[in-house]
Short mmCIF file of C-alpha atoms in Angstrom, two decimals:
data_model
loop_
_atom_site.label_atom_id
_atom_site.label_comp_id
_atom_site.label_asym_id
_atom_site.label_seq_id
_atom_site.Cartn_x
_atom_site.Cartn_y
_atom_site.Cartn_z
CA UNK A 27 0.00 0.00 0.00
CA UNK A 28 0.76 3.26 -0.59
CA UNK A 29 1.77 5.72 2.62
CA UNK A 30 1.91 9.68 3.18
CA UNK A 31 2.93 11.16 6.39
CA UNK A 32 1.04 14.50 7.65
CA UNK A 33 3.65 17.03 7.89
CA UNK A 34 3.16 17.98 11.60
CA UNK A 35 1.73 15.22 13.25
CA UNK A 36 3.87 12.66 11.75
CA UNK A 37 1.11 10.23 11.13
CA UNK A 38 0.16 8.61 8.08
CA UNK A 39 -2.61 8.25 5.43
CA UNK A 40 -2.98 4.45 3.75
CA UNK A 41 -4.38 4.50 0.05
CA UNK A 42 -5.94 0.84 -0.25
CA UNK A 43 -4.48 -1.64 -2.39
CA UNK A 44 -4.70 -1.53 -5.13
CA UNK A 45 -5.72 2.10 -6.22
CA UNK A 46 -6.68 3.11 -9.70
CA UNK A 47 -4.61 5.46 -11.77
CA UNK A 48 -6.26 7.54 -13.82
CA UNK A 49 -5.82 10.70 -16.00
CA UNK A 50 -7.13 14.20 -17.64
CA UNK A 51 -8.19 13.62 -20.84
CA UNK A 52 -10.45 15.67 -23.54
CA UNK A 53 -13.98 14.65 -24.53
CA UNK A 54 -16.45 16.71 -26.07
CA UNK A 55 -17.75 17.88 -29.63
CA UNK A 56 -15.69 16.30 -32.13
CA UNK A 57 -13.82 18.48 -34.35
CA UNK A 58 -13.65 20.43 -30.30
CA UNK A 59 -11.46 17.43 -29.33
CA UNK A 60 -9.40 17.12 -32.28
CA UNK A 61 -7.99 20.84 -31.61
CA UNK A 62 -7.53 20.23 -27.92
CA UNK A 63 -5.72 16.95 -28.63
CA UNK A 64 -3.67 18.57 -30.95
CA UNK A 65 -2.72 21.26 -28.52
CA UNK A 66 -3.51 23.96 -30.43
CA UNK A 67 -6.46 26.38 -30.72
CA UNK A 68 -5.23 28.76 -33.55
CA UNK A 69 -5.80 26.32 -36.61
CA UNK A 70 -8.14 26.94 -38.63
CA UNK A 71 -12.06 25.58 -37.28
CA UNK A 72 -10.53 25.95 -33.61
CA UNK A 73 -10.69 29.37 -32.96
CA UNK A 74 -13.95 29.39 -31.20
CA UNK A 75 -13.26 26.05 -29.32
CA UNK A 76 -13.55 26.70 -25.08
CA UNK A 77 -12.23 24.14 -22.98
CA UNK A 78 -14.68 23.19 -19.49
CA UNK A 79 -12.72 22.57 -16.53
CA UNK A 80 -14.06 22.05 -12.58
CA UNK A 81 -12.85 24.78 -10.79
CA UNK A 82 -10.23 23.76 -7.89
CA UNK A 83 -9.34 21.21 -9.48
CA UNK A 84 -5.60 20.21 -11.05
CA UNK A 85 -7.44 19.69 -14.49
CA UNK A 86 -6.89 24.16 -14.96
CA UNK A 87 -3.48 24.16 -14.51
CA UNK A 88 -2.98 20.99 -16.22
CA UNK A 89 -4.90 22.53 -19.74
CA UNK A 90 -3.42 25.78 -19.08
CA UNK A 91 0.16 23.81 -19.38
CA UNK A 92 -0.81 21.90 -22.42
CA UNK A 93 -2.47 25.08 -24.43
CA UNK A 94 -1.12 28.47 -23.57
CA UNK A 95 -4.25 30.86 -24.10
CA UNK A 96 -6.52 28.24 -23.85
CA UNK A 97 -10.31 29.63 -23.54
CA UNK A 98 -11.16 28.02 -20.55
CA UNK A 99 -14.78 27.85 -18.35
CA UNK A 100 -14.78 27.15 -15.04
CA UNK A 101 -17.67 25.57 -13.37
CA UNK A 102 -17.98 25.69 -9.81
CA UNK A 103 -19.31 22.47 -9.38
CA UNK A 104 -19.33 18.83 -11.14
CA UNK A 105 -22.70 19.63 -11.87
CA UNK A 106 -22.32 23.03 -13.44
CA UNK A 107 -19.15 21.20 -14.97
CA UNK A 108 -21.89 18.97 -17.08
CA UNK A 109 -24.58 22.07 -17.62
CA UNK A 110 -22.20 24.28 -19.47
CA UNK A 111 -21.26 21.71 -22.09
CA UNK A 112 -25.21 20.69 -22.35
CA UNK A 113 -25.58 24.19 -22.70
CA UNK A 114 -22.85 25.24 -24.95
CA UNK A 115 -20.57 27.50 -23.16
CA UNK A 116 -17.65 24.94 -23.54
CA UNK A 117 -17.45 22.64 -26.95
CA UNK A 118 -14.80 20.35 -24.81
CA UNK A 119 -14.36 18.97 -21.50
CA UNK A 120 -11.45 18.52 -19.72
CA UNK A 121 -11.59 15.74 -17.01
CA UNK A 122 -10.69 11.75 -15.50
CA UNK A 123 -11.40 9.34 -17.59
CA UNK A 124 -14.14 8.23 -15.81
CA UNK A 125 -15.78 12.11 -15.68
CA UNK A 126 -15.56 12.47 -19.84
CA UNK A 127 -16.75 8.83 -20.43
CA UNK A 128 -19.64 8.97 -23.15
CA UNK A 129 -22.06 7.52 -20.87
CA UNK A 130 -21.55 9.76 -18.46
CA UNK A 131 -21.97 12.69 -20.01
CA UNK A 132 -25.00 10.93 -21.36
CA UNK A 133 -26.57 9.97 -18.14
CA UNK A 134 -25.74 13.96 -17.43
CA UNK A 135 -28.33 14.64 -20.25
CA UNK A 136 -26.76 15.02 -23.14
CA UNK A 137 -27.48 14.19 -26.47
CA UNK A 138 -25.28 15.15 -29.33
CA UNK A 139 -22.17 14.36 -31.32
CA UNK A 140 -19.78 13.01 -28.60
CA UNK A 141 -15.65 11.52 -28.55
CA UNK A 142 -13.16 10.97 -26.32
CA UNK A 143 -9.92 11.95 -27.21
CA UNK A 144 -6.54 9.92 -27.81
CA UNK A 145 -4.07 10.72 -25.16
CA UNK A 146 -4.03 10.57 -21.13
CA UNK A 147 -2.09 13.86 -20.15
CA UNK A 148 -1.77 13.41 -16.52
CA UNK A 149 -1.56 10.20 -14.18
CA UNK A 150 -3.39 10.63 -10.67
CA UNK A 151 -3.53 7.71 -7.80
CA UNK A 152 -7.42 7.76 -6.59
CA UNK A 153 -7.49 5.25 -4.05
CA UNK A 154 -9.39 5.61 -0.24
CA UNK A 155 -7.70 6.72 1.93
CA UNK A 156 -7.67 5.72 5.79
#
């Protein structure tokens, strides 16, 4: 198992065994994804593309690494996260693997033209932690 010790007390956190290791990825409107994937906004049919990010969360820093200038939206909450792309502020989202799955944003209600993109930027141990 995996161990961190608490700075001032000295005592320890144990992530179970095994944890899962998962990753920011894009997902979103197609063409959207392409231009994220590709890690670059100026090209031509990618001007207008905005990136949706959770605020707090690594995931802004992480796109804001990747793309310089990046358009981003951040949404408060996981659930804003999912309204603005119904809605259309954001023609990508930026989020764990599990987050941009189709059928999750599915079972979030929506309904159009959806793909995942091709690359895993990040790698993050989620595990619980006791």
């Amino acid at each position: 198992s995996l161990v961190f010790m608490k700075r001032t007390t000295q005592t320890g956190f144990t992530f179970s065994s095994p944890y899962l290791i998962n990753g920011l990825m894009f997902a979103g409107i197609p063409e959207a994804v392409a231009c994220a994937d590709n890690q670059d906004l100026s090209g031509e049919g990618c001007e207008d593309v905005k990136i949706c990010v959770v605020d707090g969360s690594t995931h802004i820093s992480i796109v804001q690494n990747l793309i310089p200038g990046a358009s981003i939206v951040t949404a408060p909450t996981v659930a804003s996260f999912y309204q603005n792309f119904r809605d259309g502020a954001c023609s990508v989202l930026a989020g764990e693997q599990f987050d941009v799955a189709e059928q999750t944003v599915k079972n979030k209600g929506y309904i159009g033209n959806y793909q995942l993109g091709s690359i895993v930027y990040s790698k993050e141990p989620i595990a619980f932690v006791t």
